[in-house]
Short mmCIF file of C-alpha atoms in Angstrom, two decimals:
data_model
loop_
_atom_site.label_atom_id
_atom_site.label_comp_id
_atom_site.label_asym_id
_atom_site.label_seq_id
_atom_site.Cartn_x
_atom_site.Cartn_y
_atom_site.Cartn_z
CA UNK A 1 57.36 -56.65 -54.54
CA UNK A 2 54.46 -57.48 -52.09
CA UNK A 3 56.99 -56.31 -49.40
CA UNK A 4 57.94 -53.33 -50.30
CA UNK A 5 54.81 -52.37 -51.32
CA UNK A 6 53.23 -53.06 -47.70
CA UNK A 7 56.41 -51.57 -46.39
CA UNK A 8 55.92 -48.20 -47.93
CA UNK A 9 52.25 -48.27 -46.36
CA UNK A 10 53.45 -49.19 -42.98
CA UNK A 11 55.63 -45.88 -43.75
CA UNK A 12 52.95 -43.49 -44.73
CA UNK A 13 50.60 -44.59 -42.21
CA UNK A 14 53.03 -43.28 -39.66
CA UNK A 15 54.19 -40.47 -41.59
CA UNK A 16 50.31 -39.00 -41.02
CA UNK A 17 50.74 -40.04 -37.38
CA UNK A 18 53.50 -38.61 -36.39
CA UNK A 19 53.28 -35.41 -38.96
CA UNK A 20 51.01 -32.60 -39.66
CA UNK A 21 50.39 -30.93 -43.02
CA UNK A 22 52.39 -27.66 -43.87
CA UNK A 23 48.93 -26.13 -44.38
CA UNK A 24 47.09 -27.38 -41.68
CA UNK A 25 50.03 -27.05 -38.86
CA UNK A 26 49.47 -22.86 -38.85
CA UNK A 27 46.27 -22.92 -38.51
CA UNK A 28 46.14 -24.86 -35.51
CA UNK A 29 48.94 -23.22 -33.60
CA UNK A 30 47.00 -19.72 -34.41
CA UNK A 31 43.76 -21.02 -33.06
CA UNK A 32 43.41 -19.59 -29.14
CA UNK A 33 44.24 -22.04 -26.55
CA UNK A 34 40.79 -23.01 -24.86
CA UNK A 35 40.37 -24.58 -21.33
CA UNK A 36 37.83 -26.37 -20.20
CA UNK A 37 36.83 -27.14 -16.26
CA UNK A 38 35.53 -30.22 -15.22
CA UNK A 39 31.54 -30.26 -13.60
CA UNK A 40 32.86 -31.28 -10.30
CA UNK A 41 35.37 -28.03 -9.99
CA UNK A 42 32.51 -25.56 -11.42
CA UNK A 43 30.35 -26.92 -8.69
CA UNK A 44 32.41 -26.93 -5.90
CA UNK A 45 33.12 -23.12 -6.92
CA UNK A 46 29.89 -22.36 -6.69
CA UNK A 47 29.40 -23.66 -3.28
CA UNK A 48 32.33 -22.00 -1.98
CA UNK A 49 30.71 -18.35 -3.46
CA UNK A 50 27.49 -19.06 -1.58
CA UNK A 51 28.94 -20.38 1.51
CA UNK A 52 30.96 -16.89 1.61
CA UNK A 53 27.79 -15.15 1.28
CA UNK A 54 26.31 -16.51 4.18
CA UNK A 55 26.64 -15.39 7.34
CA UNK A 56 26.80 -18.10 9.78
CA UNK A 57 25.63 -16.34 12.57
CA UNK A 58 22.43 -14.96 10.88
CA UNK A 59 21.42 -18.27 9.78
CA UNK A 60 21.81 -19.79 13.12
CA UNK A 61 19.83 -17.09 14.69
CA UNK A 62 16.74 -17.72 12.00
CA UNK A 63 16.81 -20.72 12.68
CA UNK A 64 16.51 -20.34 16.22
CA UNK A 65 13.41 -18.30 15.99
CA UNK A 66 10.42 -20.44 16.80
CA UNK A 67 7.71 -18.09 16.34
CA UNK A 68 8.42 -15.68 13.81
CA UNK A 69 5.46 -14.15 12.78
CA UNK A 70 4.77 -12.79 16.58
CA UNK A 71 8.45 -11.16 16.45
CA UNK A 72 7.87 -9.71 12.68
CA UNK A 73 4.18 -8.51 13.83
CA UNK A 74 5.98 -7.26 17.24
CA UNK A 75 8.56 -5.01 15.06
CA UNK A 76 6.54 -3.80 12.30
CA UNK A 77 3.55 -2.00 14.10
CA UNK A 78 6.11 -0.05 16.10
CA UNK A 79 8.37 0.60 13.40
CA UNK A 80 5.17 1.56 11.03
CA UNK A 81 3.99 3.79 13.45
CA UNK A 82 6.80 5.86 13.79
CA UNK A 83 7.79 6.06 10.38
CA UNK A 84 4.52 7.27 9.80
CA UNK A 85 4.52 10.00 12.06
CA UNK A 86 8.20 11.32 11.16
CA UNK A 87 6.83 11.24 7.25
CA UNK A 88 3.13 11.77 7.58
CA UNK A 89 3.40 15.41 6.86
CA UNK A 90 5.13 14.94 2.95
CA UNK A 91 2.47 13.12 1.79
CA UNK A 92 -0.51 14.83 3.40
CA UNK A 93 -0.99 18.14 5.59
CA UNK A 94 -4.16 17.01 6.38
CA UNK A 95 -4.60 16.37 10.58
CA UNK A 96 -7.55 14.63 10.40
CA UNK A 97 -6.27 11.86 7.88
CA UNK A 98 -3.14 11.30 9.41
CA UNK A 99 -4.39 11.04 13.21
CA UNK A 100 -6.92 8.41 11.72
CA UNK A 101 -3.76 6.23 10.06
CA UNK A 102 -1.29 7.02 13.57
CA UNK A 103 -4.00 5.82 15.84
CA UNK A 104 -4.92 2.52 14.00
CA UNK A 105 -1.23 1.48 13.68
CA UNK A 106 -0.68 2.35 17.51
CA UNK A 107 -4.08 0.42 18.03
CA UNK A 108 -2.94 -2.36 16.05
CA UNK A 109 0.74 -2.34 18.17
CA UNK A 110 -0.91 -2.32 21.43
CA UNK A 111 -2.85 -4.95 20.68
CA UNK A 112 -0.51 -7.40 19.30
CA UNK A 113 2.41 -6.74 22.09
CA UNK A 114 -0.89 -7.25 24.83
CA UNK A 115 -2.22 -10.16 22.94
CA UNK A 116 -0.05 -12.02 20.72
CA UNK A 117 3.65 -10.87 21.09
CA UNK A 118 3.82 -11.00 24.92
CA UNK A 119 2.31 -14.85 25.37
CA UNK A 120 4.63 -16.20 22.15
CA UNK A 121 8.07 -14.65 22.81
CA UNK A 122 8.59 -14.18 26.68
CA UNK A 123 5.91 -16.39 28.11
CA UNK A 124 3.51 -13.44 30.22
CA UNK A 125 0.32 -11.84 30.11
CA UNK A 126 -1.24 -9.59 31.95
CA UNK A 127 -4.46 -7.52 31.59
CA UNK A 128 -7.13 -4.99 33.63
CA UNK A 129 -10.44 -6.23 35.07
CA UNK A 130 -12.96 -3.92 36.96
CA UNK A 131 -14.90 -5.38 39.94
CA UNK A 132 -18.80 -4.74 40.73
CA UNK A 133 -17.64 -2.19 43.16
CA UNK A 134 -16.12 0.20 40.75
CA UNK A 135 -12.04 -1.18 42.09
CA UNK A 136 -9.62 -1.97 39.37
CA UNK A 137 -7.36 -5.06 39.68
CA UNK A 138 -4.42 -5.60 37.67
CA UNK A 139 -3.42 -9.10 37.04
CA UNK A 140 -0.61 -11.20 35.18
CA UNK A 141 0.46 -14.93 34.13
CA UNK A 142 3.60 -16.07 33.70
CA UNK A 143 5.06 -19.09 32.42
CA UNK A 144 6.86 -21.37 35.55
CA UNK A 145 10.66 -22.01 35.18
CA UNK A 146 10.53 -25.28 32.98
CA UNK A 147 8.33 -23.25 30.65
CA UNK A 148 10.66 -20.16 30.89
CA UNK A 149 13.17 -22.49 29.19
CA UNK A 150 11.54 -23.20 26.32
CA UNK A 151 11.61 -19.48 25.26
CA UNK A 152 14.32 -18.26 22.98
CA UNK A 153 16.69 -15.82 24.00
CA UNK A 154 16.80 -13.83 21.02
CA UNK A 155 13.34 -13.53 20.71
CA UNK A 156 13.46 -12.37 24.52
CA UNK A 157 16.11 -10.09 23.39
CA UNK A 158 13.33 -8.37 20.30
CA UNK A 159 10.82 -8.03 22.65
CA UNK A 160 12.76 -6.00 25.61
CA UNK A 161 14.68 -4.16 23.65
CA UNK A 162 11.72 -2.93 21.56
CA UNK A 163 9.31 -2.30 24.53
CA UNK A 164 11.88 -0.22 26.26
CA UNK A 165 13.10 1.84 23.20
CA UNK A 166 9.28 3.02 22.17
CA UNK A 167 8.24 5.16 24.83
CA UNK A 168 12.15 6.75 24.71
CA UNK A 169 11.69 7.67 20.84
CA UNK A 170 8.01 8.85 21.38
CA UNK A 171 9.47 11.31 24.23
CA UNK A 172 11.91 12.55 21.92
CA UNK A 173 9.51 13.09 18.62
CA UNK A 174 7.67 14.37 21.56
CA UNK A 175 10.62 17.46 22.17
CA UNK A 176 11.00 17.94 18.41
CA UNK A 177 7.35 18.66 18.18
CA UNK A 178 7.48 21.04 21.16
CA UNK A 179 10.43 22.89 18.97
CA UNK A 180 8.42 22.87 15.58
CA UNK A 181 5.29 24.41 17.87
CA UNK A 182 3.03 21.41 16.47
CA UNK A 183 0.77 21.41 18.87
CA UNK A 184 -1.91 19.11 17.55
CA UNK A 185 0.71 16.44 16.63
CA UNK A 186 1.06 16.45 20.61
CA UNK A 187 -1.95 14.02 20.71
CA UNK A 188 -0.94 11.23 19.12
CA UNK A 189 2.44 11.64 20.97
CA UNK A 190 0.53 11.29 24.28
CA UNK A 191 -1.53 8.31 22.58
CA UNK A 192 1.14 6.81 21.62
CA UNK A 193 2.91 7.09 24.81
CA UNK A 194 -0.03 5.88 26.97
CA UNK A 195 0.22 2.85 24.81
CA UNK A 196 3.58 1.80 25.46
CA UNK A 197 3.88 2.61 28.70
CA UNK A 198 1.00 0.59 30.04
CA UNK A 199 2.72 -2.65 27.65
CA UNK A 200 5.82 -1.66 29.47
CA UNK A 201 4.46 -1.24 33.01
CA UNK A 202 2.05 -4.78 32.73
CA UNK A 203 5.06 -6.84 30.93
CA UNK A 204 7.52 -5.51 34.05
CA UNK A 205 5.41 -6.28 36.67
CA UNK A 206 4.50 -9.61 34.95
CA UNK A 207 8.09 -10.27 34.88
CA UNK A 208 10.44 -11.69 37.80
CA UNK A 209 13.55 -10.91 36.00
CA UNK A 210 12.29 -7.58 34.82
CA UNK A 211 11.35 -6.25 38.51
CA UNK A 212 14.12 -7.97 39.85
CA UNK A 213 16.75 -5.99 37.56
CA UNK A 214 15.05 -2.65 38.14
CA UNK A 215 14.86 -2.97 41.89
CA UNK A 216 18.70 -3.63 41.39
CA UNK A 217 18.97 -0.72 38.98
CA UNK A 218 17.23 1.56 41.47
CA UNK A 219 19.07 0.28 44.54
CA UNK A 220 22.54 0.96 43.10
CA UNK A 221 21.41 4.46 41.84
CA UNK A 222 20.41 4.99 45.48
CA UNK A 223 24.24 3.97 46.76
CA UNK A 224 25.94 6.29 44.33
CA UNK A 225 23.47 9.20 45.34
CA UNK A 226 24.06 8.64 49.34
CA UNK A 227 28.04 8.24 48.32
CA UNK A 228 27.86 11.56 46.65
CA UNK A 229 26.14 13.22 49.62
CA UNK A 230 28.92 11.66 51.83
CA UNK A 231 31.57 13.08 49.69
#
């Protein structure tokens, strides 16, 4: 009797092993089918997202810049300025006001492309002195060759291509001005002009490579015009 009796336990235990209940087995196969990632896939997900976001190129540029407050502050003023001038007029019509804002931002760029900009991101400097005798002397500084490569190219890259692109958008606001028959607006042009052009003209002849490409610049223009005349 003892046998059978642990016998037929032995059988029920598996029974409710191996077998579900008629009203439980429905239920379950209804409920939705749920499936759960591992941390370790979620995170490597994520990291695959973000590393498609970045661009590697960008990154490897911002991290090249070593000063970039002079390159921001280099930017801005000239960027300010302009925008200012192209948008000064739908916000006020007042002349007075807006000269006042134009020629503190173009103060402000002059200053920081002669002062700051010029020594941080291509290594020159140059300035104006008057002697006792009423004579005007330019001079300039430079940074020697082991110093020159220290600077970073892409910062080199901000600050030409800025300092040559000013004075070419001020001449053009310049002719759009002449068309609208603005003829106050015409001093702040010529300010700003004046401005750039004497950063431009100091930071050239401050520069080697500068002069050195424009004397090559002008010397094949010269070829092509005698070739023409030839032909």
């Amino acid at each position: 009797m003892n046998q059978s009796m642990r016998s037929n336990q032995i059988d029920k235990s598996d029974a409710t092993d191996t077998f579900l209940p008629p009203l439980v087995s429905p239920l379950l196969l209804s409920s939705p089918l749920v499936v759960r990632f591992p941390p370790e896939k979620k995170a490597k997900k994520r990291t695959l997202s973000r590393q498609k976001l970045r661009d590697p190129r960008r990154t490897e540029e911002m991290a090249n810049f070593s000063h970039p407050c002079a390159a921001v502050s280099h930017v801005f003023f000239k960027t300010a300025a302009v925008l200012t001038y192209i948008l000064c007029e739908w916000f006020s019509d007042n002349f007075v006001v807006n000269f006042v804002v134009l020629a503190t931002l173009l103060a402000c760029d002059f200053w920081t492309v002669k002062n700051v900009s010029g020594r941080f991101l291509v290594g020159l400097r140059w300035w104006h002195e008057v002697n006792e005798d009423g004579s005007s002397q330019w001079k300039f500084e430079s940074l020697d060759e082991e110093g020159q490569k220290t600077i970073d190219t892409f910062e080199k890259r901000i600050f030409w291509w800025s300092t040559y692109a000013v004075p070419v958008i001020w001449v053009l606001l310049g002719l759009v001005t002449l068309l609208r028959l603005h003829w106050t607006y015409l001093i702040i042009v010529l300010l700003a002009l004046v401005l750039a052009c004497s950063n431009l003209v100091g930071y050239v002849k401050a520069s080697r490579d500068q002069t050195k490409q424009i004397s090559d610049m002008l010397g094949t223009a010269k070829a092509f015009s005698v070739i023409k005349n030839l032909v």
